[in-house]
C-alpha positions as a printed Julia matrix, in Angstrom:
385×3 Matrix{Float64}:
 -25.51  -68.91  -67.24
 -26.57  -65.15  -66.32
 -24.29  -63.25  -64.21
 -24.41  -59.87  -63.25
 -21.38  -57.47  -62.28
 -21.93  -54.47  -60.0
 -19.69  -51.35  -60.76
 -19.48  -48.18  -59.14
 -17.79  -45.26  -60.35
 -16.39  -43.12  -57.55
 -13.89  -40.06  -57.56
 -13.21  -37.43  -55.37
 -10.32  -35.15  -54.25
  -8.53  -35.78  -51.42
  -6.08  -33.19  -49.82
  -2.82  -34.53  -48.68
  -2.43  -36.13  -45.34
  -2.02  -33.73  -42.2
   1.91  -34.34  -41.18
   3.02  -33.14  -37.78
   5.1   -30.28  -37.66
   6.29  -29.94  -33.89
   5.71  -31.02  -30.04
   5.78  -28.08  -27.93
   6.12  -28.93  -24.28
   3.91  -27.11  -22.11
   3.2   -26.28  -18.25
  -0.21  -26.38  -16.52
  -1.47  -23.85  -13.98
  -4.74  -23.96  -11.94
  -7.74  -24.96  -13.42
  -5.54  -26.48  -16.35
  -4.32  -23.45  -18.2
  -1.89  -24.3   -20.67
   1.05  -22.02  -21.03
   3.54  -22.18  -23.64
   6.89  -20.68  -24.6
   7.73  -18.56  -27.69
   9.56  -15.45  -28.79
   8.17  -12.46  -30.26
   9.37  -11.14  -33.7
  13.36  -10.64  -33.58
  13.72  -10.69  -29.6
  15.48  -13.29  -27.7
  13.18  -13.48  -25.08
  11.46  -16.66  -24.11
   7.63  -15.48  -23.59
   4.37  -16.84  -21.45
   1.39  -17.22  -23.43
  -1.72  -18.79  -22.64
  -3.69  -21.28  -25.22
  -6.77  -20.01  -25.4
  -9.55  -20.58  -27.9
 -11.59  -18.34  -25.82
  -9.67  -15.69  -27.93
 -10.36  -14.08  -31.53
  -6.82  -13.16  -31.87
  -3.45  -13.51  -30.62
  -2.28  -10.45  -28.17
   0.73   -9.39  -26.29
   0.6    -7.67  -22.96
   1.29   -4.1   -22.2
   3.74   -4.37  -20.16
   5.58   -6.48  -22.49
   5.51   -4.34  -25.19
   7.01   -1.44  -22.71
   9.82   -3.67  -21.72
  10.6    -4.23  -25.79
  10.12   -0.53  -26.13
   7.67   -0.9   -29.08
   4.87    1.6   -29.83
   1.68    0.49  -31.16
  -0.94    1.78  -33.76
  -3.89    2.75  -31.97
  -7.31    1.64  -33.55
 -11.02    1.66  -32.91
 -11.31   -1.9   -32.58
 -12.4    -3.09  -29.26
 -12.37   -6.57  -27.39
 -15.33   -7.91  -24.79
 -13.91   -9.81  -22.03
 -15.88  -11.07  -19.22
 -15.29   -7.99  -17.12
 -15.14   -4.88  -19.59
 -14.76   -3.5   -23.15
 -11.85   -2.05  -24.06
  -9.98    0.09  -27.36
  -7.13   -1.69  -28.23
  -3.6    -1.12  -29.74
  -1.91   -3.12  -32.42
   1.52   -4.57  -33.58
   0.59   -5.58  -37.07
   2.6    -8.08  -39.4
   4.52   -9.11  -36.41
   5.88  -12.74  -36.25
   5.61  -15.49  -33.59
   8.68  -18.16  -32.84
   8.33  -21.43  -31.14
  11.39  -24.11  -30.42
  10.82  -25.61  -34.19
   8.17  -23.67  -36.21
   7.72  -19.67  -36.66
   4.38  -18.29  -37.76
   4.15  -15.39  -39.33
   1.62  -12.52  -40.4
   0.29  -11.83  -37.09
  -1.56   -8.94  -35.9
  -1.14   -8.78  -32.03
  -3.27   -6.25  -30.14
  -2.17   -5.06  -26.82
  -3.89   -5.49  -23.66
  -2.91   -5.23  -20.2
  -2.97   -8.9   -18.58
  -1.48   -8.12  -14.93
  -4.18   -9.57  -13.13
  -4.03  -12.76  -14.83
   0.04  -12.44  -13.8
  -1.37  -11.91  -10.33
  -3.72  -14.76  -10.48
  -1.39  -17.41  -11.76
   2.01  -16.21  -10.16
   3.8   -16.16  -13.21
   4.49  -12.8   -16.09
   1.74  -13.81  -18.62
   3.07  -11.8   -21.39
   0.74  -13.1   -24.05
  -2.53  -14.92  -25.08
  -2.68  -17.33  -28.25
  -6.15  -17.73  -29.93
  -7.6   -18.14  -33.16
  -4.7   -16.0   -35.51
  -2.9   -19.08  -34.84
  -4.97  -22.1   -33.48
  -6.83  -22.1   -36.86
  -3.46  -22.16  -39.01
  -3.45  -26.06  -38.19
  -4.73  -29.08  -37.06
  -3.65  -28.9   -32.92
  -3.4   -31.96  -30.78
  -3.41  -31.1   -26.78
  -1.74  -34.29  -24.74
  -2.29  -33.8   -21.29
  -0.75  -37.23  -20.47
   2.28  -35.87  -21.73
   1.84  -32.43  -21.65
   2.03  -31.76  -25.16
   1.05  -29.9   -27.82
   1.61  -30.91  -31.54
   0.79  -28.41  -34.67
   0.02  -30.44  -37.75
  -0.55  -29.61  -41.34
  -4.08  -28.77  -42.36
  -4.55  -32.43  -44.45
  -6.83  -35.57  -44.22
  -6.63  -36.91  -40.76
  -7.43  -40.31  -38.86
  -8.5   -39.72  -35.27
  -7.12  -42.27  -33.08
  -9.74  -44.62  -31.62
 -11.5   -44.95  -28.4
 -12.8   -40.91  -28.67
 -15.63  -38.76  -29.87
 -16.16  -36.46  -32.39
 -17.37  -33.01  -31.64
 -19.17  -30.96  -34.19
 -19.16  -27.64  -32.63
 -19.79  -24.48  -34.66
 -16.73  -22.57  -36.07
 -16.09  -18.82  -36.17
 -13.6   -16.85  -34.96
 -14.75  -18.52  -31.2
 -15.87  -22.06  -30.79
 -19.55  -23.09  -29.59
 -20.52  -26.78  -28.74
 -23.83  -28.3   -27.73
 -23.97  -29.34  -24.34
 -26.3   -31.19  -21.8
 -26.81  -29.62  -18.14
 -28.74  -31.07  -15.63
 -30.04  -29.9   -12.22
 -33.33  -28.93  -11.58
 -34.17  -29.03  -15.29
 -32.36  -30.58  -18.13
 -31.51  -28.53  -20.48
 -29.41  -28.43  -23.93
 -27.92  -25.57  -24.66
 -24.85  -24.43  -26.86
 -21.81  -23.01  -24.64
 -18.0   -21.65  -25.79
 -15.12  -23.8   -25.81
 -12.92  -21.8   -23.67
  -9.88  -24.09  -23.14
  -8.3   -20.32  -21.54
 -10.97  -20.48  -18.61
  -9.58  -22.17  -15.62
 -12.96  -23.8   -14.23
 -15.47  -26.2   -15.34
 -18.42  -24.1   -16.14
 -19.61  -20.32  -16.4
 -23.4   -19.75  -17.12
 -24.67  -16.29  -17.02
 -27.3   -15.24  -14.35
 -29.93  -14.76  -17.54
 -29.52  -18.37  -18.23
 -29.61  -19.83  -15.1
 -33.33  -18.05  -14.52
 -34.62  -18.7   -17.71
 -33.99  -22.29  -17.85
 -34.91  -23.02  -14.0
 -31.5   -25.23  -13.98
 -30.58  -24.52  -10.43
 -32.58  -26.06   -7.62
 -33.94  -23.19   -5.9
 -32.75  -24.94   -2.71
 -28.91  -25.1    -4.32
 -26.56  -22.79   -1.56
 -24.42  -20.94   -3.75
 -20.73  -19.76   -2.16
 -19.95  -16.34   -3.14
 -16.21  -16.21   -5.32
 -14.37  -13.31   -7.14
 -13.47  -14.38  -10.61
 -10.69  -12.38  -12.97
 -10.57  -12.2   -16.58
 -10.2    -9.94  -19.37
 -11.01   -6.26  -17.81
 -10.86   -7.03  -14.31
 -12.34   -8.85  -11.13
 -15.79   -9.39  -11.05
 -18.34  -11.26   -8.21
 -19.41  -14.16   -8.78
 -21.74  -17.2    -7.11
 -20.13  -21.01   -6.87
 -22.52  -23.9    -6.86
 -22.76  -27.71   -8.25
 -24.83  -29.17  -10.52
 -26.06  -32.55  -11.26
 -24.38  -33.53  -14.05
 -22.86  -32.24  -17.23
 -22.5   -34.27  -20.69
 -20.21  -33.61  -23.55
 -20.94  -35.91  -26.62
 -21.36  -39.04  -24.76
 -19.2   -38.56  -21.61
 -21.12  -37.74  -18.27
 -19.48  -35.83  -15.09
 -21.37  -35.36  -12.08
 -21.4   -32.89   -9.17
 -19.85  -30.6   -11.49
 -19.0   -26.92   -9.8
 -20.28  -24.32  -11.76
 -20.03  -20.14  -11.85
 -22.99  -18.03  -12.34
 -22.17  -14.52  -13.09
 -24.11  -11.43  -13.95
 -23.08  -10.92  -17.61
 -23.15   -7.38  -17.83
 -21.37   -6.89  -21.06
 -22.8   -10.12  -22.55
 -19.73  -12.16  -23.1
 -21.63  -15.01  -23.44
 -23.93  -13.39  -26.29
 -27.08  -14.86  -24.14
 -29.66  -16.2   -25.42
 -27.64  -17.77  -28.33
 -25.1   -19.27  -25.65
 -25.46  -20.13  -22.2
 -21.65  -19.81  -21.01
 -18.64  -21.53  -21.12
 -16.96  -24.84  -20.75
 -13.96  -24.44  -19.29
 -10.1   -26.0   -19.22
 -10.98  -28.3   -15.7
 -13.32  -30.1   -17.97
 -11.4   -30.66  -21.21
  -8.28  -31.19  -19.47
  -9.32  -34.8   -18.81
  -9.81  -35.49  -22.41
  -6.67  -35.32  -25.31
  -8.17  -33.45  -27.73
  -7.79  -32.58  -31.48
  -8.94  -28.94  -32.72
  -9.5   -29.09  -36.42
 -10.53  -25.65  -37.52
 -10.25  -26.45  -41.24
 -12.89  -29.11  -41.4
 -15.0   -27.84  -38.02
 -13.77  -30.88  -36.09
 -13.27  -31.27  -32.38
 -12.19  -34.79  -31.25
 -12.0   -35.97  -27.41
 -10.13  -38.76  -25.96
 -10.36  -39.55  -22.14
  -7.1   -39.45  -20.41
  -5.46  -40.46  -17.14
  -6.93  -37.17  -15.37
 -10.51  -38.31  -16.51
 -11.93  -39.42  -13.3
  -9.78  -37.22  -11.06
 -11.91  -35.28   -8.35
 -13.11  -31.88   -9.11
 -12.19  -28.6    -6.59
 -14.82  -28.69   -3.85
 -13.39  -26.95   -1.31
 -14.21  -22.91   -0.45
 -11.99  -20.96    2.24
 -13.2   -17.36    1.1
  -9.99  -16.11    0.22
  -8.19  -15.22   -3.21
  -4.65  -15.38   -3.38
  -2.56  -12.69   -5.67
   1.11  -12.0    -6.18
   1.95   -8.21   -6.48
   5.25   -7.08   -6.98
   6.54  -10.24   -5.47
   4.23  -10.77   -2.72
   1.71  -13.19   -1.77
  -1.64  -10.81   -0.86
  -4.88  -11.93    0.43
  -7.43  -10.32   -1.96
 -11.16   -9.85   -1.46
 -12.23  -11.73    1.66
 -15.91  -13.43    0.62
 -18.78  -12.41    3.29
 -19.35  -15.22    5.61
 -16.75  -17.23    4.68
 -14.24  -19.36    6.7
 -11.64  -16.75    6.12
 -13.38  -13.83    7.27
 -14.51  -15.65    9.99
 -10.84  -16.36   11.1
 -10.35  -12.45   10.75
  -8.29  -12.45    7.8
  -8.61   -9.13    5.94
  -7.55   -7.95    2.45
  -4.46   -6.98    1.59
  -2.65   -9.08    4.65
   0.81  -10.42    3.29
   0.49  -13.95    3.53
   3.84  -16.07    4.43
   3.44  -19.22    5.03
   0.17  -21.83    4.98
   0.85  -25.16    6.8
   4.48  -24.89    7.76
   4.68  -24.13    4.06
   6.99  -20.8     3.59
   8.44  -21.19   -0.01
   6.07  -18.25   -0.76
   5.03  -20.04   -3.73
   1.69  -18.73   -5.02
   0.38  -22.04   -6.44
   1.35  -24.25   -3.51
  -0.56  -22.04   -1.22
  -3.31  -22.2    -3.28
  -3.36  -25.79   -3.41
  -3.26  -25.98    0.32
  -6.56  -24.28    0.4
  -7.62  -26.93   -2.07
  -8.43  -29.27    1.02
 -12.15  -29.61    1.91
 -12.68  -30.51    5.6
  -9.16  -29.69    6.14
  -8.01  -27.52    8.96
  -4.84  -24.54    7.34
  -3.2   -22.43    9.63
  -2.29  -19.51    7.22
   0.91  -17.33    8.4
   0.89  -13.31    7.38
   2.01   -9.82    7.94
  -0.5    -6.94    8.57
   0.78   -3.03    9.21
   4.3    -5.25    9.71
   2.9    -7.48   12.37
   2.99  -11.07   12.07
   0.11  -12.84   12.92
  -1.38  -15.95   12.22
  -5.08  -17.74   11.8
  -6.58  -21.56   11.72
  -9.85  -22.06    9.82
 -11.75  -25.12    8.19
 -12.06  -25.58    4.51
 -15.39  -25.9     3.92
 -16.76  -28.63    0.73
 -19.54  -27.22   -1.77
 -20.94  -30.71   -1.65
């Protein structure tokens, strides 16, 4: 009798298995921003910061920093945001505390967010990127609104997702598929801080002949980092990340003058109203990214165009630029009116009202105050599709 016996000799080191460290509740605000609550340093504040791994850093805002009465170091270092470049400030060695873990060694610069505190109706005192996303493995639940810092470690991703590959620096890139009048594949940042689906850069769009030239395009202001800028809203065919499809996707296209989206080696951004419908698992360590649909997968995306941004300054609810040709302007409202009350709503809460002009083919009857007269207007909600 001949037998034969088969043995391989196999080792390897394994690091030890990723343990969770804490759940952080946190709140959504339009477009799915994430905001979550933490003190800075020794001060028994309870802070608003953003998630965002549009961000190389971690940064505090200025007005924040005045309240706490802190100075900071000046430096020649400068940050790129999608409407200016800017010096900025620093806090170094400071220390960040959430409800069950405290991270430390943290160099905050300083940077003046009140527009995004205008935008979303809420003090944003602060914006958390890389400094700490890349510390650990971070799970994002938006079924239970969630977020869980884990232990770098091996890892089993739960099944029923994808695994992302997407290229790791101090931002995130990821492949992904467009399609419109051309298809085209292209690599785009992983901007979980943006509060739309998509952002491609005017450059890109005309290079790549993506748009149909017979696509109307809806003219929008956008805010970020630096300021407001003009941009044009559209929809495109169809988007694909790893091997989940949306379609009639709304999309930004923006004149990149200070080339936030380093064109030609990106095309834009994938925003938060996109990845919100998927759980995800950031996994800076190994250069992982994994996606799980969730409840909100096949929820509608925001169609509908009125022509009017929404701000609260110093308490008040003010209609900001007024898009040309737009339902708003023609229903005569003008920037700058104090707006009270939209459908019989008058809580004078920012992100009500701007969910009532989240209606396509809706009639709103918006309520407001100009030169201390109150006056009111009725206009149609138009839909992008």
């Amino acid at each position: 009798m001949l037998s034969a016996t088969s043995v391989v000799a196999q080792e390897e080191f394994i690091d030890p298995p990723s343990r969770d460290l804490v759940n952080i509740p946190f709140e959504q605000l339009t477009g799915g921003i994430i905001i979550l609550h933490a003190k800075f340093a020794d001060f028994p504040d309870t802070l608003n910061f953003i998630l965002d791994t549009g961000s190389s850093g971690i940064s505090l805002d200025s007005t924040t920093i005045k309240y706490f009465g802190l100075v900071p170091t000046p430096s020649e270092r400068s940050i790129r945001g999608i409407a200016g470049i800017r010096k900025v400030s620093f806090l170094y060695n400071q220390s960040l505390h959430f409800k069950g873990l405290s991270v430390d060694s943290l160099n905050f610069h300083i940077n003046d967010y009140s527009i995004l505190t205008a935008v979303y109706g809420e003090k944003i005192d602060g914006i958390i990127g890389f400094a700490v996303l890349s510390r650990y493995i971070v799970k994002l639940d938006y079924d239970k609104m969630l977020v869980t810092f884990s232990t770098n470690g091996t890892i089993r991703y739960p099944r029923g997702g994808y695994l992302l590959r997407p290229s790791f620096n101090q931002l995130v890139t990821q492949p992904l598929r467009v399609k419109d009048n051309a298809t085209i594949n292209s690599r785009f940042l992983f901007d979980l801080g943006a509060g739309l689906c998509m952002l491609f850069s005017k450059e890109f769009a005309e290079d790549s002949s993506l748009l149909h030239k017979k696509r109307k395009k809806w003219v929008k202001q956008g805010e970020g980092l630096g300021g407001k800028i003009d941009m044009e809203l559209t929809v495109i065919k169809e988007v694909k990340v790893g091997p989940y499809k949306f379609r009639k996707v709304p999309v930004f296209v923006f004149d990149d003058e200070y080339n936030v989206t380093s064109y030609p080696y990106m095309g834009g951004l994938i925003g938060n109203d996109i990845m919100r419908r998927f759980n995800v698992i950031m996994n800076y360590q190994k250069g992982d990214i994994y996606i799980s649909p969730n409840r909100h997968f096949t929820e509608s995306f925001d169609y509908s165009y009125s022509g009017v941004e929404l701000y609260l300054i110093d308490g008040v609810i003010v209609a900001g630029d007024i898009a040309k040709g737009s339902p708003a302007e023609a229903a005569g409202l003008q920037e700058g009116d104090q707006v009270i009350g939209i459908n019989k709503n008058f809580s004078l809460n920012l992100n009500q009202y701007k969910i009532a002009l989240q209606t396509p083919n809706e009639k709103v009857k918006v309520v407001f105050r100009r030169n201390g007269v109150i006056m009111e207007v009725d206009f149609k909600v138009l839909s992008i599709i």
